[in-house]
Amino acid sequence: MDTEIALRVDGADHRLTVDTRTTLLDALRERLGNTSPKKGCDHGQCGACTILLDGRRANSCLALAVAHDGADIVTAAGLAADGQLHPMQRSFIEHDAFQCGYCTPGQIVSAVAMVEEAATGWPSAVTYRHPDGTDGTDTGPVDLAANPDEIRERMSGNLCRCAAYANMIPAIQEVARS
Amino acid sequence: MRPFRYERATDAANAVALLARAPQAAFLGGGTNLVDLMKLDVARPELLVDVRRVTPRTIEQLPDGGVRIGAGVTNSDLAADPLIRRRYPVVAQAVLNGASTQLRNLATVGGNLLQRTRCLYFQDITTACNKREPGTGCSAIEGHNRDLAILGTSPDCIATNPSDLAVALAAMDATVQTIGPDGSRAIPLTELHRLPGSEPQHDNVLTHGELIMAVVLPPLPFATRSYYRKIRDRASYAFALVSVAAAIDLVDGQVRDVRIALGGVAPKPWRATRAEDLLRGGPVDEERLRRAAEAELADARPQADNAFKIPLARNAIVRTVLDLVEAAP
C-alpha cells in the first residue's frame, strides 16, 4: 500500500513514496541512502538504529515511516555540522570508545540525546535509588559526569557486542562535563 | 511483514468506527510492540488506525485531587512529569524500569497497558501457543518456562503480563477510561487484564474497537511513600523475573493502609489483596510481612524451571515494604 510522505533528514527535505510496511530505518537506509543508522536486531532490542525523531531519540526500526509523515530526523551523520565533528563524536574517538563501530552511530545519537535529557531534569531508574523516592522528585538537572551509574542506566538501550562500554563512560562524562 | 492499510484517525469516534467495521484492524500507538509482532508475523492486521493524535497527550490534576493521564502520553513524558514524580513516585519508577529511553519516547500509556506477553513461544510462530493460535497447545508448560507465571495460570497458558506500569497502576487503584462502539466506560485497572482460563487469546476485557483514552489515578496521599522494585537477570533493560509495587500508610506504627502489587509472576498485574488484608490494622515487621507474603503466594503453582519465583517474590515483598517503613520520616 503506497503512500507519499515528507521527511526532513539532517536538515534536508525529502518527499518519497513508501509502502506502509516501511520503517523509518529502511526509508533512511534503502530509500535515502543514509546508512548511518544501522540495522542490528531490527526488533528494538539493540539500539543501533537510534535516531533523533522530532528531537527525541527513538528506535527507527520500530517506527513506521507512514506514521511519521513530516518528521524532523537527525542521524549520526547529521550531528556533524560544517565538516566539524560533534563533540560527542570527537570524544568517542579520543577515548577509543568503540571497536568494530557498528553500534557507534546509535551510541553517539543516544548519548547526545541523553546529555540533553539529563540537563532538562529527566529522571532515570537510578535517580530513584532511595526507597522513599524523594530524590526522584527533584526536577533539577542530573549530573551525569559525577554519576556514571546514571550514564550506564540511561545508555542501556544501546548494546555493544564488542563491549566497549568501559571507554564510552569517560567519553560521555567528558562531554557532559563541558 | 504482511501488507496492511494505514489510516490516521480524525478523532476518537472516527478511530472507534474505523476499527469496528474491520475485524482484522488494530489501533497503532507508538508501535514498539505491535510493529515488532507484525515483523514476527504474530500480529497480522489488515488495517492500522493511528490514534496518537486523537488520544489525549496531557497529564492533569482533577478537582478531587486525582490525576488523569492521557492515553497518548509517551512513557517518557509520564515518568518525567513533576506531578507524577511527587505524588505517585511508584508510577514514575515503574515506567523508568521498563524498556529503554528510545522505546519510552515512542511508547504510549495506552499501548503500554495493552502490550502482549514476551513468552518466547508466543513470539515464535513455528511453535504451538494457545494465546496466539487457540487450540494448538502450550509449548511453555513442557518447555522453557523459567520466566513465566506462577499465579493465575491455567492448563492452557502460563504467560506473564510484561508491563511494569500496569503493576504500579494496579497498586494505586487506577481506573482506565475507554470509548468504544457501545459508548464510554471506566474499568478498574485490576479488572482490565484477564486470567487465561480456557481463552488465553483474550489478554483483556476490551471489546474490538474499544479505545483507551485515559488512566485516572485516585487521590492517594500516602502514595508519596511508594516504591517499585524490579528484579531481573541484568541491571537494566530486561523484563521482570519478579517486581513489586508498594505503598504504605503508617500511623503510630500501625498499618492504616498498604498497597502491594506484583509483576512478572502472573498473566495480569497481580494485586496482593490477601497480603494487604493481613497487614492492615496491625504493626509491620519482618515476621508479619513474611507471613503476609507467604499467604499471598500460597496458591502459586510453579513449573519445572520457575519455582525460584516463590521465595523471590516473598523476599521482594518483605524487603520492599521494609524499605518503605525504614525510610519513614
Short mmCIF file of C-alpha atoms in Angstrom, two decimals:
data_model
loop_
_atom_site.label_atom_id
_atom_site.label_comp_id
_atom_site.label_asym_id
_atom_site.label_seq_id
_atom_site.Cartn_x
_atom_site.Cartn_y
_atom_site.Cartn_z
CA MET A 1 0.00 0.00 0.00
CA ASP A 2 1.96 3.03 -1.24
CA THR A 3 1.77 6.39 0.49
CA GLU A 4 3.61 9.63 -0.15
CA ILE A 5 5.35 11.16 2.85
CA ALA A 6 7.70 14.02 3.63
CA LEU A 7 10.74 13.70 5.85
CA ARG A 8 13.37 16.21 6.88
CA VAL A 9 16.62 14.31 7.37
CA ASP A 10 19.72 16.01 8.71
CA GLY A 11 18.32 19.35 7.55
CA ALA A 12 17.37 18.31 4.00
CA ASP A 13 13.75 17.93 2.89
CA HIS A 14 12.66 14.80 1.05
CA ARG A 15 9.42 13.60 -0.50
CA LEU A 16 9.14 9.89 -1.08
CA THR A 17 6.57 7.20 -1.72
CA VAL A 18 6.76 4.30 0.70
CA ASP A 19 4.94 1.05 1.24
CA THR A 20 3.08 1.19 4.58
CA ARG A 21 5.38 -1.59 5.83
CA THR A 22 8.49 0.56 5.50
CA THR A 23 10.14 1.50 8.78
CA LEU A 24 11.96 4.79 9.22
CA LEU A 25 15.17 2.76 9.36
CA ASP A 26 14.55 1.21 5.96
CA ALA A 27 13.38 4.51 4.48
CA LEU A 28 16.60 6.17 5.62
CA ARG A 29 18.93 3.40 4.56
CA GLU A 30 17.32 1.96 1.46
CA ARG A 31 15.48 4.95 0.03
CA LEU A 32 17.54 7.96 1.09
CA GLY A 33 20.96 6.34 1.17
CA ASN A 34 21.66 7.40 4.75
CA THR A 35 23.34 4.34 6.23
CA SER A 36 24.48 5.89 9.49
CA PRO A 37 21.60 4.33 11.47
CA LYS A 38 22.41 0.61 11.50
CA LYS A 39 20.17 -2.41 11.30
CA GLY A 40 21.31 -4.53 14.23
CA CYS A 41 18.44 -6.62 15.55
CA ASP A 42 15.57 -4.88 13.73
CA HIS A 43 13.39 -5.60 16.80
CA GLY A 44 14.07 -2.65 19.13
CA GLN A 45 16.47 -4.57 21.30
CA CYS A 46 19.93 -3.28 20.36
CA GLY A 47 19.70 0.49 19.71
CA ALA A 48 21.97 0.50 16.63
CA CYS A 49 19.19 2.21 14.65
CA THR A 50 18.78 5.10 17.12
CA ILE A 51 17.90 8.46 15.55
CA LEU A 52 16.60 11.76 16.87
CA LEU A 53 12.93 11.82 15.88
CA ASP A 54 11.46 15.29 16.33
CA GLY A 55 14.21 15.94 18.86
CA ARG A 56 13.94 12.73 20.84
CA ARG A 57 15.95 9.55 20.50
CA ALA A 58 13.98 6.64 19.10
CA ASN A 59 14.46 3.18 17.62
CA SER A 60 13.91 3.80 13.91
CA CYS A 61 13.39 0.06 13.27
CA LEU A 62 10.06 0.09 15.14
CA ALA A 63 8.72 3.36 13.73
CA LEU A 64 6.60 3.05 10.61
CA ALA A 65 7.57 5.77 8.13
CA VAL A 66 3.93 6.37 7.19
CA ALA A 67 3.12 7.18 10.81
CA HIS A 68 5.86 9.82 10.92
CA ASP A 69 4.97 11.86 7.85
CA GLY A 70 6.51 15.31 8.27
CA ALA A 71 9.03 14.21 10.90
CA ASP A 72 12.30 16.05 11.52
CA ILE A 73 15.04 13.43 11.81
CA VAL A 74 18.68 13.73 12.81
CA THR A 75 21.03 10.80 12.26
CA ALA A 76 24.59 10.38 13.47
CA ALA A 77 25.74 11.70 10.09
CA GLY A 78 23.76 14.89 10.67
CA LEU A 79 25.34 15.59 14.04
CA ALA A 80 28.48 16.79 12.30
CA ALA A 81 27.92 20.36 11.12
CA ASP A 82 30.01 22.25 8.55
CA GLY A 83 32.53 19.45 8.36
CA GLN A 84 33.15 19.60 12.11
CA LEU A 85 32.56 16.52 14.22
CA HIS A 86 30.07 16.84 17.07
CA PRO A 87 31.82 16.98 20.49
CA MET A 88 30.37 13.54 21.29
CA GLN A 89 31.83 12.10 18.09
CA ARG A 90 35.24 13.64 18.87
CA SER A 91 35.09 12.33 22.44
CA PHE A 92 34.30 8.78 21.28
CA ILE A 93 37.36 8.90 19.01
CA GLU A 94 39.63 10.39 21.67
CA HIS A 95 38.56 7.79 24.26
CA ASP A 96 38.68 4.87 21.82
CA ALA A 97 35.05 4.18 22.76
CA PHE A 98 34.38 1.57 20.09
CA GLN A 99 35.88 -1.46 18.44
CA CYS A 100 34.06 -2.66 15.33
CA GLY A 101 31.99 0.53 15.15
CA TYR A 102 28.68 -0.97 14.10
CA CYS A 103 26.77 0.21 17.17
CA THR A 104 28.66 3.51 17.35
CA PRO A 105 26.31 5.82 15.38
CA GLY A 106 23.42 4.67 17.58
CA GLN A 107 25.52 5.05 20.72
CA ILE A 108 26.51 8.58 19.78
CA VAL A 109 22.99 9.74 18.87
CA SER A 110 21.73 8.19 22.08
CA ALA A 111 24.45 9.83 24.17
CA VAL A 112 23.80 13.26 22.65
CA ALA A 113 20.11 12.95 23.49
CA MET A 114 20.88 11.64 26.96
CA VAL A 115 23.03 14.64 27.88
CA GLU A 116 20.13 16.89 26.89
CA GLU A 117 17.59 14.79 28.84
CA ALA A 118 19.71 14.91 31.98
CA ALA A 119 20.15 18.67 31.63
CA THR A 120 16.37 19.13 31.47
CA GLY A 121 15.94 17.05 34.64
CA TRP A 122 14.53 13.83 33.22
CA PRO A 123 14.91 11.12 35.88
CA SER A 124 16.17 7.58 35.31
CA ALA A 125 15.61 4.42 37.32
CA VAL A 126 18.93 5.17 39.03
CA THR A 127 17.75 8.63 40.06
CA TYR A 128 15.30 6.83 42.36
CA ARG A 129 17.85 4.82 44.25
CA HIS A 130 16.34 5.65 47.62
CA PRO A 131 13.14 3.89 48.58
CA ASP A 132 11.27 6.99 49.73
CA GLY A 133 11.55 8.38 46.21
CA THR A 134 12.43 11.87 47.39
CA ASP A 135 15.47 12.19 45.17
CA GLY A 136 13.36 11.39 42.12
CA THR A 137 11.06 14.30 42.91
CA ASP A 138 13.93 16.74 42.46
CA THR A 139 13.28 18.02 38.95
CA GLY A 140 16.64 19.80 38.58
CA PRO A 141 19.40 18.75 36.17
CA VAL A 142 21.04 15.37 36.74
CA ASP A 143 24.84 15.45 36.99
CA LEU A 144 25.95 12.72 34.60
CA ALA A 145 29.65 13.43 34.94
CA ALA A 146 29.51 12.74 38.68
CA ASN A 147 27.20 9.71 38.34
CA PRO A 148 28.50 7.09 35.92
CA ASP A 149 25.68 4.79 37.08
CA GLU A 150 23.26 7.28 35.57
CA ILE A 151 25.09 7.01 32.26
CA ARG A 152 25.05 3.20 32.37
CA GLU A 153 21.33 3.13 33.10
CA ARG A 154 20.42 5.77 30.52
CA MET A 155 22.52 4.11 27.81
CA SER A 156 21.20 0.59 28.48
CA GLY A 157 19.12 0.66 25.29
CA ASN A 158 22.32 0.61 23.20
CA LEU A 159 24.14 -2.70 23.17
CA CYS A 160 27.78 -3.13 22.15
CA ARG A 161 28.83 -6.70 21.38
CA CYS A 162 32.50 -5.66 21.41
CA ALA A 163 31.79 -4.45 24.96
CA ALA A 164 33.48 -1.09 24.51
CA TYR A 165 31.34 0.24 27.33
CA ALA A 166 34.30 0.93 29.60
CA ASN A 167 35.59 3.68 27.31
CA MET A 168 32.17 5.05 26.43
CA ILE A 169 31.54 6.13 30.03
CA PRO A 170 34.52 8.56 30.22
CA ALA A 171 33.81 9.69 26.64
CA ILE A 172 30.29 10.68 27.63
CA GLN A 173 31.37 12.07 31.02
CA GLU A 174 33.74 14.44 29.29
CA VAL A 175 31.02 15.85 27.05
CA ALA A 176 28.55 16.05 29.95
CA ARG A 177 31.11 17.99 31.97
CA SER A 178 31.62 20.66 29.35
CA MET B 1 5.56 -8.22 7.16
CA ARG B 2 2.15 -8.64 5.53
CA PRO B 3 0.61 -5.74 3.63
CA PHE B 4 -1.80 -3.51 5.53
CA ARG B 5 -3.67 -0.25 5.09
CA TYR B 6 -2.88 2.74 7.29
CA GLU B 7 -5.37 5.38 8.37
CA ARG B 8 -4.89 8.33 10.66
CA ALA B 9 -7.98 8.75 12.82
CA THR B 10 -9.51 12.24 12.78
CA ASP B 11 -10.98 11.93 16.28
CA ALA B 12 -11.69 9.22 18.84
CA ALA B 13 -15.15 8.40 17.47
CA ASN B 14 -13.66 8.05 14.00
CA ALA B 15 -10.97 5.71 15.34
CA VAL B 16 -13.58 3.51 17.01
CA ALA B 17 -15.76 3.48 13.88
CA LEU B 18 -12.83 2.60 11.60
CA LEU B 19 -11.90 -0.34 13.78
CA ALA B 20 -15.43 -1.52 14.45
CA ARG B 21 -16.08 -2.22 10.78
CA ALA B 22 -12.76 -4.00 10.19
CA PRO B 23 -12.43 -7.22 12.20
CA GLN B 24 -8.71 -7.56 11.36
CA ALA B 25 -7.79 -3.99 12.31
CA ALA B 26 -5.69 -2.70 15.21
CA PHE B 27 -5.04 0.66 16.83
CA LEU B 28 -1.50 1.98 16.42
CA GLY B 29 0.08 3.96 19.26
CA GLY B 30 3.86 4.12 19.50
CA GLY B 31 4.06 0.77 17.74
CA THR B 32 7.01 -0.50 19.77
CA ASN B 33 5.32 -3.82 20.49
CA LEU B 34 2.80 -4.05 17.63
CA VAL B 35 5.27 -3.35 14.79
CA ASP B 36 7.66 -5.91 16.26
CA LEU B 37 4.86 -8.51 16.42
CA MET B 38 3.96 -7.72 12.80
CA LYS B 39 7.57 -8.34 11.76
CA LEU B 40 7.40 -11.66 13.61
CA ASP B 41 4.12 -12.45 11.81
CA VAL B 42 2.44 -12.85 15.20
CA ALA B 43 0.16 -9.84 14.58
CA ARG B 44 -1.48 -9.73 11.15
CA PRO B 45 -3.64 -6.62 10.98
CA GLU B 46 -5.11 -5.65 7.61
CA LEU B 47 -5.63 -2.08 8.79
CA LEU B 48 -3.76 0.09 11.29
CA VAL B 49 -5.66 3.04 12.73
CA ASP B 50 -3.19 5.57 14.09
CA VAL B 51 -4.61 7.02 17.32
CA ARG B 52 -1.66 9.08 18.54
CA ARG B 53 -3.28 12.35 17.51
CA VAL B 54 -6.71 11.53 18.93
CA THR B 55 -5.78 10.22 22.37
CA PRO B 56 -5.01 12.94 24.94
CA ARG B 57 -1.34 13.77 25.47
CA THR B 58 -1.80 15.71 28.70
CA ILE B 59 -1.49 14.94 32.40
CA GLU B 60 -3.89 16.96 34.51
CA GLN B 61 -4.90 17.27 38.14
CA LEU B 62 -8.60 16.61 38.76
CA PRO B 63 -10.86 18.58 41.13
CA ASP B 64 -10.94 15.66 43.60
CA GLY B 65 -7.14 15.62 43.83
CA GLY B 66 -6.67 12.69 41.47
CA VAL B 67 -4.68 12.84 38.25
CA ARG B 68 -5.77 11.98 34.72
CA ILE B 69 -3.11 10.69 32.32
CA GLY B 70 -3.99 10.84 28.62
CA ALA B 71 -3.56 7.53 26.80
CA GLY B 72 -1.39 9.21 24.17
CA VAL B 73 1.16 10.48 26.72
CA THR B 74 4.51 8.88 26.00
CA ASN B 75 6.10 6.72 28.66
CA SER B 76 8.96 9.26 28.84
CA ASP B 77 6.65 12.20 29.46
CA LEU B 78 4.78 10.25 32.12
CA ALA B 79 7.97 9.37 34.01
CA ALA B 80 9.29 12.95 33.80
CA ASP B 81 6.06 14.64 34.89
CA PRO B 82 6.61 16.64 38.12
CA LEU B 83 3.14 15.82 39.46
CA ILE B 84 3.57 12.08 38.93
CA ARG B 85 7.09 12.14 40.38
CA ARG B 86 5.94 13.96 43.52
CA ARG B 87 2.55 12.33 44.13
CA TYR B 88 2.99 8.81 42.74
CA PRO B 89 6.72 8.04 42.62
CA VAL B 90 5.98 4.32 42.20
CA VAL B 91 4.40 5.08 38.82
CA ALA B 92 7.40 7.04 37.55
CA GLN B 93 9.78 4.38 38.87
CA ALA B 94 7.86 1.54 37.24
CA VAL B 95 7.96 3.27 33.85
CA LEU B 96 11.66 4.06 34.16
CA ASN B 97 12.41 0.43 34.98
CA GLY B 98 10.85 -0.74 31.72
CA ALA B 99 12.41 -0.73 28.24
CA SER B 100 14.93 1.97 27.22
CA THR B 101 14.63 5.72 26.70
CA GLN B 102 14.43 5.19 22.92
CA LEU B 103 11.42 2.94 23.39
CA ARG B 104 9.80 5.04 26.10
CA ASN B 105 9.98 8.06 23.80
CA LEU B 106 7.77 6.25 21.28
CA ALA B 107 5.59 4.11 23.54
CA THR B 108 2.28 5.46 24.82
CA VAL B 109 0.47 4.88 28.11
CA GLY B 110 -2.46 3.16 26.38
CA GLY B 111 -0.16 0.94 24.37
CA ASN B 112 1.91 0.05 27.41
CA LEU B 113 -1.18 -1.41 29.09
CA LEU B 114 -2.09 -3.46 26.01
CA GLN B 115 1.36 -4.84 25.15
CA ARG B 116 1.45 -8.58 24.63
CA THR B 117 3.34 -11.18 26.62
CA ARG B 118 7.02 -11.73 25.85
CA CYS B 119 6.65 -15.52 26.27
CA LEU B 120 9.13 -16.86 23.72
CA TYR B 121 6.64 -19.34 22.30
CA PHE B 122 4.01 -16.66 21.76
CA GLN B 123 6.54 -14.75 19.68
CA ASP B 124 7.65 -17.78 17.65
CA ILE B 125 5.10 -18.80 15.03
CA THR B 126 6.80 -22.16 14.48
CA THR B 127 5.64 -23.33 17.92
CA ALA B 128 2.28 -24.18 19.45
CA CYS B 129 0.71 -21.42 21.52
CA ASN B 130 -2.87 -21.17 22.73
CA LYS B 131 -2.64 -17.41 23.09
CA ARG B 132 -1.50 -16.91 19.50
CA GLU B 133 -3.45 -19.77 17.93
CA PRO B 134 -6.19 -21.10 20.20
CA GLY B 135 -6.35 -24.86 20.48
CA THR B 136 -2.79 -25.57 19.38
CA GLY B 137 -1.45 -26.24 22.88
CA CYS B 138 1.05 -24.56 25.20
CA SER B 139 4.71 -25.14 24.39
CA ALA B 140 5.86 -23.40 27.55
CA ILE B 141 4.35 -25.81 30.07
CA GLU B 142 6.70 -28.58 28.94
CA GLY B 143 9.34 -26.19 27.61
CA HIS B 144 11.46 -23.29 28.81
CA ASN B 145 9.32 -21.70 31.49
CA ARG B 146 11.80 -20.05 33.81
CA ASP B 147 10.46 -16.56 33.03
CA LEU B 148 6.78 -17.46 33.16
CA ALA B 149 3.91 -17.27 35.62
CA ILE B 150 3.34 -18.96 38.98
CA LEU B 151 -0.01 -17.38 39.86
CA GLY B 152 -3.29 -17.23 37.93
CA THR B 153 -2.18 -19.68 35.23
CA SER B 154 -4.34 -22.29 33.52
CA PRO B 155 -3.58 -25.62 31.84
CA ASP B 156 -3.75 -23.66 28.57
CA CYS B 157 -1.38 -20.76 29.27
CA ILE B 158 1.31 -19.66 31.73
CA ALA B 159 2.32 -16.38 30.07
CA THR B 160 3.11 -13.30 32.14
CA ASN B 161 1.97 -9.75 31.53
CA PRO B 162 5.15 -7.76 30.79
CA SER B 163 4.05 -4.23 31.78
CA ASP B 164 5.78 -2.52 34.70
CA LEU B 165 3.45 0.47 34.54
CA ALA B 166 0.37 -1.74 34.96
CA VAL B 167 1.78 -3.15 38.21
CA ALA B 168 2.18 0.30 39.74
CA LEU B 169 -1.25 1.39 38.49
CA ALA B 170 -2.82 -1.74 39.99
CA ALA B 171 -1.34 -0.83 43.37
CA MET B 172 -2.73 2.71 43.08
CA ASP B 173 -6.29 1.55 42.26
CA ALA B 174 -6.15 3.36 38.94
CA THR B 175 -9.09 3.35 36.53
CA VAL B 176 -8.97 3.08 32.75
CA GLN B 177 -11.37 5.25 30.72
CA THR B 178 -12.37 3.89 27.33
CA ILE B 179 -14.57 4.77 24.40
CA GLY B 180 -15.98 2.04 22.21
CA PRO B 181 -18.78 1.08 19.84
CA ASP B 182 -21.13 0.85 22.83
CA GLY B 183 -20.10 4.16 24.42
CA SER B 184 -17.73 5.13 27.20
CA ARG B 185 -16.90 3.24 30.35
CA ALA B 186 -14.49 3.16 33.26
CA ILE B 187 -12.67 -0.08 34.10
CA PRO B 188 -10.64 -0.61 37.27
CA LEU B 189 -7.05 -1.33 36.18
CA THR B 190 -7.14 -4.55 38.19
CA GLU B 191 -10.04 -5.71 36.02
CA LEU B 192 -8.62 -4.62 32.65
CA HIS B 193 -6.48 -7.71 32.15
CA ARG B 194 -7.93 -11.18 32.48
CA LEU B 195 -6.62 -14.55 33.55
CA PRO B 196 -6.19 -17.02 30.69
CA GLY B 197 -8.58 -19.78 31.75
CA SER B 198 -9.58 -21.63 28.59
CA GLU B 199 -9.37 -18.48 26.41
CA PRO B 200 -5.78 -17.23 26.67
CA GLN B 201 -6.13 -15.39 23.35
CA HIS B 202 -8.01 -12.65 25.22
CA ASP B 203 -5.49 -10.63 27.25
CA ASN B 204 -8.05 -8.13 28.48
CA VAL B 205 -11.75 -7.31 28.71
CA LEU B 206 -11.79 -4.66 25.97
CA THR B 207 -14.10 -5.28 23.02
CA HIS B 208 -12.95 -4.88 19.41
CA GLY B 209 -12.82 -1.19 18.66
CA GLU B 210 -12.69 -0.10 22.29
CA LEU B 211 -10.02 2.56 22.71
CA ILE B 212 -8.25 3.56 25.95
CA MET B 213 -8.50 7.34 26.29
CA ALA B 214 -7.04 7.91 29.75
CA VAL B 215 -5.88 6.43 33.03
CA VAL B 216 -7.13 8.07 36.22
CA LEU B 217 -5.16 7.89 39.45
CA PRO B 218 -7.28 8.48 42.57
CA PRO B 219 -6.05 10.95 45.18
CA LEU B 220 -3.87 8.81 47.43
CA PRO B 221 -1.86 11.00 49.81
CA PHE B 222 0.24 8.14 51.19
CA ALA B 223 1.40 7.22 47.66
CA THR B 224 4.12 9.82 48.12
CA ARG B 225 5.70 6.96 50.09
CA SER B 226 5.77 4.29 47.42
CA TYR B 227 8.40 2.26 45.64
CA TYR B 228 8.86 -0.06 42.66
CA ARG B 229 11.45 -2.81 42.92
CA LYS B 230 12.24 -4.84 39.82
CA ILE B 231 14.35 -7.98 39.89
CA ARG B 232 15.73 -9.17 36.57
CA ASP B 233 18.64 -11.02 35.01
CA ARG B 234 20.62 -7.84 34.32
CA ALA B 235 20.66 -4.42 35.94
CA SER B 236 18.70 -2.63 33.24
CA TYR B 237 16.68 -3.12 30.05
CA ALA B 238 15.17 -6.52 30.80
CA PHE B 239 11.76 -7.84 31.72
CA ALA B 240 10.99 -8.65 35.33
CA LEU B 241 11.51 -12.01 36.92
CA VAL B 242 9.61 -10.52 39.83
CA SER B 243 8.65 -6.94 40.55
CA VAL B 244 6.86 -5.30 43.47
CA ALA B 245 4.96 -2.03 43.60
CA ALA B 246 4.25 -0.97 47.16
CA ALA B 247 2.90 1.96 49.15
CA ILE B 248 2.24 2.20 52.87
CA ASP B 249 0.26 4.45 55.19
CA LEU B 250 1.69 4.08 58.69
CA VAL B 251 0.07 5.83 61.67
CA ASP B 252 1.74 5.42 65.07
CA GLY B 253 3.43 2.26 63.86
CA GLN B 254 0.14 0.71 62.71
CA VAL B 255 -0.67 -0.03 59.09
CA ARG B 256 -3.68 2.11 58.20
CA ASP B 257 -3.41 1.15 54.54
CA VAL B 258 -0.95 -0.72 52.37
CA ARG B 259 -0.80 -1.46 48.67
CA ILE B 260 1.18 -4.31 47.14
CA ALA B 261 1.12 -5.48 43.52
CA LEU B 262 3.38 -7.99 41.79
CA GLY B 263 4.74 -8.16 38.27
CA GLY B 264 6.48 -11.00 36.43
CA VAL B 265 4.53 -13.70 38.26
CA ALA B 266 1.08 -13.77 36.65
CA PRO B 267 -0.84 -13.23 33.42
CA LYS B 268 -2.03 -9.88 34.80
CA PRO B 269 -0.67 -7.30 37.22
CA TRP B 270 -1.20 -9.17 40.48
CA ARG B 271 -2.72 -7.11 43.26
CA ALA B 272 -1.72 -8.82 46.51
CA THR B 273 -5.02 -8.26 48.33
CA ARG B 274 -4.53 -11.24 50.64
CA ALA B 275 -1.23 -9.88 51.91
CA GLU B 276 -2.66 -6.38 52.22
CA ASP B 277 -5.63 -7.63 54.31
CA LEU B 278 -3.30 -9.43 56.70
CA LEU B 279 -1.17 -6.33 57.19
CA ARG B 280 -3.88 -3.68 57.62
CA GLY B 281 -4.66 -2.67 61.18
CA GLY B 282 -1.54 -4.09 62.79
CA PRO B 283 2.11 -3.29 63.27
CA VAL B 284 4.55 -4.03 60.49
CA ASP B 285 7.70 -6.06 60.98
CA GLU B 286 9.66 -8.64 59.06
CA GLU B 287 7.81 -11.61 60.56
CA ARG B 288 4.35 -10.23 59.81
CA LEU B 289 5.43 -9.28 56.31
CA ARG B 290 6.81 -12.72 55.68
CA ARG B 291 3.56 -14.38 56.77
CA ALA B 292 1.51 -11.99 54.62
CA ALA B 293 3.71 -12.65 51.58
CA GLU B 294 3.53 -16.40 52.12
CA ALA B 295 -0.26 -16.23 52.33
CA GLU B 296 -0.35 -14.33 49.05
CA LEU B 297 1.85 -16.93 47.37
CA ALA B 298 0.12 -19.98 48.91
CA ASP B 299 -1.73 -20.69 45.66
CA ALA B 300 1.39 -20.43 43.50
CA ARG B 301 1.74 -23.33 41.02
CA PRO B 302 5.28 -23.24 39.67
CA GLN B 303 6.51 -25.03 36.57
CA ALA B 304 9.71 -27.07 36.30
CA ASP B 305 12.01 -24.05 35.97
CA ASN B 306 10.37 -21.21 37.89
CA ALA B 307 9.79 -22.38 41.46
CA PHE B 308 12.52 -19.90 42.45
CA LYS B 309 9.99 -17.13 41.86
CA ILE B 310 8.07 -18.08 45.02
CA PRO B 311 10.84 -17.25 47.55
CA LEU B 312 11.99 -14.43 45.27
CA ALA B 313 8.55 -12.81 45.30
CA ARG B 314 8.18 -13.39 49.05
CA ASN B 315 11.54 -11.78 49.80
CA ALA B 316 10.88 -8.94 47.37
CA ILE B 317 7.60 -8.09 49.11
CA VAL B 318 9.21 -8.21 52.56
CA ARG B 319 12.23 -6.12 51.56
CA THR B 320 10.29 -3.54 49.56
CA VAL B 321 7.76 -2.79 52.32
CA LEU B 322 10.50 -2.79 54.97
CA ASP B 323 12.47 -0.29 52.89
CA LEU B 324 9.43 1.98 52.85
CA VAL B 325 8.94 1.60 56.60
CA GLU B 326 12.60 2.24 57.36
CA ALA B 327 12.64 5.31 55.11
CA ALA B 328 9.75 6.81 57.07
CA PRO B 329 10.41 10.36 58.25
#
